[in-house]
Every structure is written in C-alpha cells, then in structure tokens.
Amino acid sequence: MEKVAIYIRVSKKEQSKDNGSESSLNIQLKKCLDYCKEKNYEVLKVYQDVESGRVDDRKEFNELFESISKKIYTKIVFWEVSRIARKISTGMKFFEELELYKITFDSISQPYLKDFMTLSIFLAWGAEDIKQMSLRIRSNLEEKTKAGYFVHGNPATGYMRGENKMIVPDPEKAPFILKIFETYAETHNLSEVGRRFKKTRSDIVEIIDNKIYIGFVPFRRYVKELNEKKRKESRKNIKWYKGLHEPIVPLELFEFCQSLREKNMKVRASFGNAKPYLLYSSLIYCKCGHKMYQQKRKKSYETKNGKVVRTYYSYTCVNRKCRKVFSAKTMDKAIKDLILNSKELEELNQYSSKDKKNEEKKFLKLKNDLKLLENEKERVINLFQKGYINEEELDNKFKDINNDLKITKEKVSEFEKILNISTPKDIKILEKLKFIIENYDDEDIIETKKILKILIKEIRIISFKPLKLSILFY
C-alpha cells in the first residue's frame, strides 16, 4: 500500500476561510482524499499553505520538501502541478528531489504528467499564466480607477467605506483633515501643523499632498525589490483619476496649500545647494550635549566713505535653552591646532614587518573587510550626493558602518602586533586628516566636509573659557 502525503495550497486567505465545502482549500482536500480512497492509498499527512506559488519560503511546503530525504512517504498527491510551485526552478528542484529518492507523485487533474519534459512545459505554462493573470488584474483595477472607484485597500484618513464599497467622508475624521489644511494655510509651516495635531511632519506632508481629498482616486503601481518578499508601493508611478466620492477639502484651499508647498521646497532646495562656509558645522557638540551649526550674521558700520556691511560667522547651539554662540574664527583655529599637534599619529607607526604565515590569511581577510566597508561608505556618500537619502539617513548609515569599522580595525591592530607588519599609509587616519586640514580649498569645502564626517565622530567642547576641546575619531 502506498504511504501518501497530500499537498494543497491557495494564494489568498479568502480562499481558505471556513465556508464549509465551498472554500477552495476544502475542495482541493476533498478531491485529494477521495482520490486516495479510490486508489486505496494510506494518507499519513496533509500539508497545506496559504501563500502564492511564486514564494519559495512556504512553511508546510518546506516541511514536505525536507521529509523527502527521510523517505517517510512513497507518493505525493496534489490537485495540479501549479499547487507545488509557480516558478520553474522551484518546481523542478522539488520533482528532481522526488526522483532522487524514488518517490512517485500523482497530479489528480493532470494524470499525463509523468516525465520531466512534460513537467517543465506545465511549470513554464504556470509561470507565464501567473504573469498574465497579474497583468489582467492590474488592468481591471486601472479601468475601475478610471471609472472613479477607489480600489486600493483602506481609504485615506477622513474617509470610510460606505455602501457598495464606495468611499464616503468619515463624519468624525473629515473635519479633522479639513482643519489640517486650514491650519497650514494659516501658519505656512508644516512642522507647526504637526505639533498642533500631534503628528510628524511627514504625516502632514502626506495629507497635504493627497489629491483624494479634492475628489481624485489613485492608481498605484507596486514593485518588488531584489531579496524582498513583498511588493512595495512606487510613489513615483501614481496616476490620479477623477473619483466618484465627495471631496473633503475645497479645491481653492488645496491649490493654495500646494503653492505654499512649492514655494517652501524651492527655499529648502536653494538652502540645500548653498555652499557651507564652516568646515566643522554639525561635528561640534556644545557643553550641553547638543550640536552646534554655522550661523551667518551681518553688521553694518558707518564710515567716512558711507555705510559698510560686514559678514561674521559663528557656531550656534541648537538647544533652545542654551543657544550658545561662539566665534567661528576662534573655534576653527583651535580645532586645526588640536588636529595638527595630535600625538595619536605616532600610534599608527609602531610596527615593523615579519612573516608569520599561520595568521596571514585571517589578517588579509580583515584587510579586505576594511576595504569593503570603506567602499560602502563611498556608496552611501554617492547616494547622499544624488539625493536618494537625507542627512539623517546618512548619519544613521555611517553609525552602523563606523561601528563595524571600529571592530574590524581593532582586530587588524591585534594581528599587526602579532605579525609586526607596518601600517600602510592609506589607513593612517590622522595623517589623512592633517593633509586635508592643511591643503583643502574653499571651493572644495562641501566635499571636504563629507570626508571629515567619515573620519571624525565628534568634536566635544569641554569649556569655552578657556576654550578646551576633545576630538573623537572613528
């Protein structure tokens, strides 16, 4: 008697809900059990998944696959081959494993599937069928959106589902959304609106830019990144169509808010492209523990030749309770002197060379890891330069990379002491830093500032009078 495992699968939770014998999962199970009873097979276990056949990481499928090598079953029974997989590579790997351990299979609705050639054809057909199905679904959704229906899941805050799945204004939340638009039109400040309504600035931006509030519906496209299990919304590819629902926000108010947004973005862009004057801005930490940034001040003087305006730069603490302002000229000179006179450079030049083969492989791997981490830093800087990540994301990524660099460099130092290998000049941090400080040009200040962010973790102010500093390197 054949000892059988049954495998059944559906793609969506709705297909697995317990609606008696009408659910798709139950229909598959009934057909498989009836088939086994008719053939006089002994069913040892039923494996079932609620997951797309394009996903390899299915819990029950993986358990079934692992059981093949244990030879618990002599036959695997399923309704059709697409239940096993929608990907050719996954399906062929599964059936090759069955053949290796001489386990047979029965596809109830496809009894002619017995050889690998036929299997490969049907797996390819299944893969193509799922692509076509996806295209059909997407096309149907876009047509419904063009007709004015909201088709993408839960509606935005301020709306709710009404009759026939139409969206209608939520009587409790719609006035709240309208008030957000009115407040922004009054204050011209997204952060202030966020504070008043206890939301983040990005939340307010998402509301202000959402055309659903003036009667439009979005058609969103979703993309799947490499190594990602689920697809994500691509905000660049949103199409808007005139909807059938009632607007919450008057068109004039929405357009006024958008004009404010456009104006503010231009101001922020011009500020972002402006060349920073102070080299150490955002690297300096005040005594209170908060960062200090550059501030430009202008003072006018009356002279014999008329009125003269002079520009002064200073470092200002961002802490509202502190607001310490300090001369940039004095601060920059003190930092430069501290770097150029640092004795830490000597610690990087203590080693002589000697061959110790037992440890060289590990040492070379660590050196390679260092190069990879440095390359990752350059990649992150490029992303920042191209505007793909903001300054906060840049800082977070640098923290992670620099933490790994610190650990790797400590290990390199240990091996250098064992092997007595001289430290190459290209990894002498302070030597690099001294060269940069002595030779950088004002025209290159933006690039120099980015390099300093990689080399210097923080410049901490110990006291202002007299000025005492400490520098922490990565």
Short mmCIF file of C-alpha atoms in Angstrom, two decimals, residues 136-354:
data_model
loop_
_atom_site.label_atom_id
_atom_site.label_comp_id
_atom_site.label_asym_id
_atom_site.label_seq_id
_atom_site.Cartn_x
_atom_site.Cartn_y
_atom_site.Cartn_z
CA ARG A 136 -5.19 41.17 -16.20
CA ILE A 137 -5.85 42.04 -12.55
CA ARG A 138 -3.80 45.23 -12.79
CA SER A 139 -5.57 46.23 -16.00
CA ASN A 140 -9.00 45.63 -14.44
CA LEU A 141 -8.06 47.65 -11.36
CA GLU A 142 -6.90 50.56 -13.50
CA GLU A 143 -10.14 50.51 -15.50
CA LYS A 144 -12.17 50.62 -12.27
CA THR A 145 -9.99 53.51 -11.04
CA LYS A 146 -10.57 55.39 -14.31
CA ALA A 147 -14.30 54.95 -13.71
CA GLY A 148 -13.87 56.75 -10.36
CA TYR A 149 -13.75 53.87 -7.85
CA PHE A 150 -11.22 53.64 -5.02
CA VAL A 151 -9.68 50.17 -5.43
CA HIS A 152 -6.59 50.12 -3.19
CA GLY A 153 -7.36 48.73 0.27
CA ASN A 154 -8.29 51.06 3.11
CA PRO A 155 -9.06 54.67 2.15
CA ALA A 156 -7.10 57.63 3.48
CA THR A 157 -7.84 59.11 6.91
CA GLY A 158 -11.04 61.13 6.64
CA TYR A 159 -12.87 58.57 4.50
CA MET A 160 -14.60 55.28 5.23
CA ARG A 161 -16.24 52.52 3.20
CA GLY A 162 -19.94 53.08 2.52
CA GLU A 163 -22.49 51.16 0.51
CA ASN A 164 -21.30 49.11 -2.48
CA LYS A 165 -17.72 49.60 -1.22
CA MET A 166 -17.82 53.28 -2.21
CA ILE A 167 -15.78 55.66 -0.03
CA VAL A 168 -17.60 58.43 1.81
CA PRO A 169 -16.39 61.18 4.21
CA ASP A 170 -16.00 59.96 7.79
CA PRO A 171 -18.20 62.29 9.91
CA GLU A 172 -15.67 62.19 12.77
CA LYS A 173 -12.34 62.44 10.92
CA ALA A 174 -13.22 64.52 7.84
CA PRO A 175 -13.43 67.82 9.83
CA PHE A 176 -10.03 66.95 11.35
CA ILE A 177 -8.48 66.69 7.85
CA LEU A 178 -10.06 69.96 6.73
CA LYS A 179 -8.69 71.67 9.85
CA ILE A 180 -5.15 70.48 8.98
CA PHE A 181 -5.37 72.16 5.56
CA GLU A 182 -6.76 75.36 7.08
CA THR A 183 -4.03 75.44 9.74
CA TYR A 184 -1.28 75.01 7.15
CA ALA A 185 -2.80 77.78 5.02
CA GLU A 186 -2.72 79.98 8.12
CA THR A 187 0.73 79.14 9.52
CA HIS A 188 2.66 78.25 6.31
CA ASN A 189 4.64 75.83 8.48
CA LEU A 190 4.36 72.02 8.26
CA SER A 191 6.25 71.41 11.50
CA GLU A 192 3.93 73.76 13.40
CA VAL A 193 0.87 71.96 11.99
CA GLY A 194 2.41 68.66 13.11
CA ARG A 195 2.91 69.98 16.65
CA ARG A 196 -0.67 71.22 16.87
CA PHE A 197 -2.18 67.96 15.65
CA LYS A 198 0.40 65.66 17.31
CA LYS A 199 1.63 64.24 14.01
CA THR A 200 5.03 64.08 12.35
CA ARG A 201 5.98 66.48 9.58
CA SER A 202 5.98 63.62 7.05
CA ASP A 203 2.42 62.68 8.12
CA ILE A 204 1.27 66.26 7.44
CA VAL A 205 3.04 66.30 4.05
CA GLU A 206 1.29 63.07 3.07
CA ILE A 207 -2.10 64.58 3.95
CA ILE A 208 -1.47 67.95 2.27
CA ASP A 209 -0.31 66.28 -0.98
CA ASN A 210 -3.12 63.71 -1.15
CA LYS A 211 -5.48 64.51 -4.04
CA ILE A 212 -8.09 62.11 -2.70
CA TYR A 213 -9.32 64.99 -0.51
CA ILE A 214 -10.35 67.01 -3.61
CA GLY A 215 -12.17 64.14 -5.30
CA PHE A 216 -9.48 62.17 -7.12
CA VAL A 217 -8.64 58.47 -6.76
CA PRO A 218 -5.14 56.99 -7.15
CA PHE A 219 -3.99 54.04 -9.21
CA ARG A 220 -0.81 52.79 -7.59
CA ARG A 221 1.85 50.57 -9.05
CA TYR A 222 3.77 48.17 -6.86
CA VAL A 223 7.31 46.94 -7.41
CA LYS A 224 9.27 44.10 -5.84
CA GLU A 225 12.86 44.87 -4.94
CA LEU A 226 15.58 42.26 -5.01
CA ASN A 227 15.60 39.98 -1.94
CA GLU A 228 12.24 41.41 -0.83
CA LYS A 229 9.36 39.04 -0.16
CA LYS A 230 6.57 41.57 -0.66
CA ARG A 231 6.00 44.27 -3.22
CA LYS A 232 6.14 47.91 -2.20
CA GLU A 233 4.25 50.92 -3.46
CA SER A 234 6.12 53.01 -6.04
CA ARG A 235 5.11 56.58 -5.28
CA LYS A 236 6.67 57.85 -8.50
CA ASN A 237 4.16 55.91 -10.60
CA ILE A 238 0.87 57.01 -9.02
CA LYS A 239 -1.80 58.03 -11.55
CA TRP A 240 -4.77 60.14 -10.47
CA TYR A 241 -8.28 59.93 -11.93
CA LYS A 242 -11.47 61.85 -11.19
CA GLY A 243 -13.34 59.97 -8.46
CA LEU A 244 -17.00 59.43 -7.64
CA HIS A 245 -16.63 60.29 -3.95
CA GLU A 246 -17.38 63.60 -2.21
CA PRO A 247 -14.36 65.91 -1.66
CA ILE A 248 -13.44 66.94 1.89
CA VAL A 249 -11.24 69.95 1.02
CA PRO A 250 -12.27 72.82 -1.33
CA LEU A 251 -10.16 72.96 -4.50
CA GLU A 252 -9.09 76.58 -3.83
CA LEU A 253 -7.75 75.67 -0.37
CA PHE A 254 -5.90 72.62 -1.71
CA GLU A 255 -4.26 74.62 -4.53
CA PHE A 256 -3.24 77.36 -2.10
CA CYS A 257 -1.59 74.77 0.18
CA GLN A 258 0.20 73.27 -2.83
CA SER A 259 1.51 76.69 -3.82
CA LEU A 260 2.91 77.06 -0.29
CA ARG A 261 4.50 73.62 -0.54
CA GLU A 262 6.12 74.51 -3.87
CA LYS A 263 7.43 77.80 -2.51
CA ASN A 264 8.86 76.13 0.61
CA MET A 265 10.51 73.38 -1.44
CA LYS A 266 12.26 75.98 -3.60
CA VAL A 267 13.53 77.75 -0.48
CA ARG A 268 14.75 74.47 1.04
CA ALA A 269 16.40 73.48 -2.26
CA SER A 270 18.24 76.79 -2.54
CA PHE A 271 19.39 76.46 1.07
CA GLY A 272 20.48 72.88 0.46
CA ASN A 273 22.57 73.86 -2.58
CA ALA A 274 24.24 76.80 -0.83
CA LYS A 275 27.91 76.26 -0.10
CA PRO A 276 28.54 75.86 3.65
CA TYR A 277 31.22 78.20 4.91
CA LEU A 278 32.24 76.50 8.15
CA LEU A 279 34.09 73.21 7.85
CA TYR A 280 33.14 71.73 11.24
CA SER A 281 29.45 72.64 11.37
CA SER A 282 27.36 69.74 12.81
CA LEU A 283 30.53 67.98 14.03
CA ILE A 284 30.87 70.20 17.12
CA TYR A 285 28.97 69.37 20.30
CA CYS A 286 28.24 72.09 22.83
CA LYS A 287 28.89 71.62 26.57
CA CYS A 288 25.15 70.97 26.96
CA GLY A 289 25.44 67.95 24.63
CA HIS A 290 23.64 69.37 21.57
CA LYS A 291 25.13 70.01 18.13
CA MET A 292 26.37 73.41 17.01
CA TYR A 293 25.73 74.65 13.47
CA GLN A 294 27.02 77.56 11.45
CA GLN A 295 25.24 80.88 11.61
CA LYS A 296 25.77 83.86 9.36
CA ARG A 297 25.49 87.35 10.84
CA LYS A 298 25.74 90.75 9.22
CA LYS A 299 26.66 94.02 10.93
CA SER A 300 26.63 97.47 9.39
CA TYR A 301 29.09 100.28 10.25
CA GLU A 302 29.13 103.95 9.40
CA THR A 303 32.44 105.09 7.91
CA LYS A 304 33.70 108.20 6.19
CA ASN A 305 33.01 106.57 2.86
CA GLY A 306 29.48 105.58 3.86
CA LYS A 307 27.77 102.52 5.26
CA VAL A 308 29.74 99.24 5.27
CA VAL A 309 28.19 95.80 5.85
CA ARG A 310 30.44 93.04 7.20
CA THR A 311 29.65 89.34 7.47
CA TYR A 312 30.51 87.29 10.54
CA TYR A 313 30.23 83.54 11.08
CA SER A 314 29.70 81.75 14.34
CA TYR A 315 28.73 78.35 15.73
CA THR A 316 25.33 78.29 17.45
CA CYS A 317 23.94 75.58 19.73
CA VAL A 318 20.59 74.14 18.59
CA ASN A 319 19.38 73.69 22.18
CA ARG A 320 16.76 76.39 22.74
CA LYS A 321 17.59 76.55 26.44
CA CYS A 322 21.30 77.01 25.72
CA ARG A 323 21.65 78.88 22.40
CA LYS A 324 25.39 79.36 22.98
CA VAL A 325 27.06 81.39 20.19
CA PHE A 326 30.81 81.17 19.69
CA SER A 327 33.22 82.81 17.21
CA ALA A 328 33.85 80.55 14.21
CA LYS A 329 37.30 82.03 13.64
CA THR A 330 38.48 81.17 17.15
CA MET A 331 36.84 77.74 17.14
CA ASP A 332 38.27 76.72 13.74
CA LYS A 333 41.80 77.75 14.73
CA ALA A 334 41.60 75.76 17.97
CA ILE A 335 40.35 72.63 16.13
CA LYS A 336 43.06 72.94 13.46
CA ASP A 337 45.81 73.30 16.08
CA LEU A 338 44.48 70.31 18.02
CA ILE A 339 44.49 68.09 14.92
CA LEU A 340 47.89 69.20 13.62
CA ASN A 341 49.55 68.79 17.01
CA SER A 342 47.92 65.46 17.84
CA LYS A 343 50.25 62.74 19.14
CA GLU A 344 47.87 59.92 18.24
CA LEU A 345 49.51 59.68 14.80
CA GLU A 346 52.54 58.10 16.39
CA GLU A 347 50.47 55.09 17.47
CA LEU A 348 49.89 54.21 13.84
CA ASN A 349 53.62 53.95 13.05
CA GLN A 350 54.87 51.42 15.60
CA TYR A 351 55.12 48.29 13.57
CA SER A 352 57.85 46.55 11.55
CA SER A 353 57.34 43.67 9.07
CA LYS A 354 57.84 39.96 9.76
#
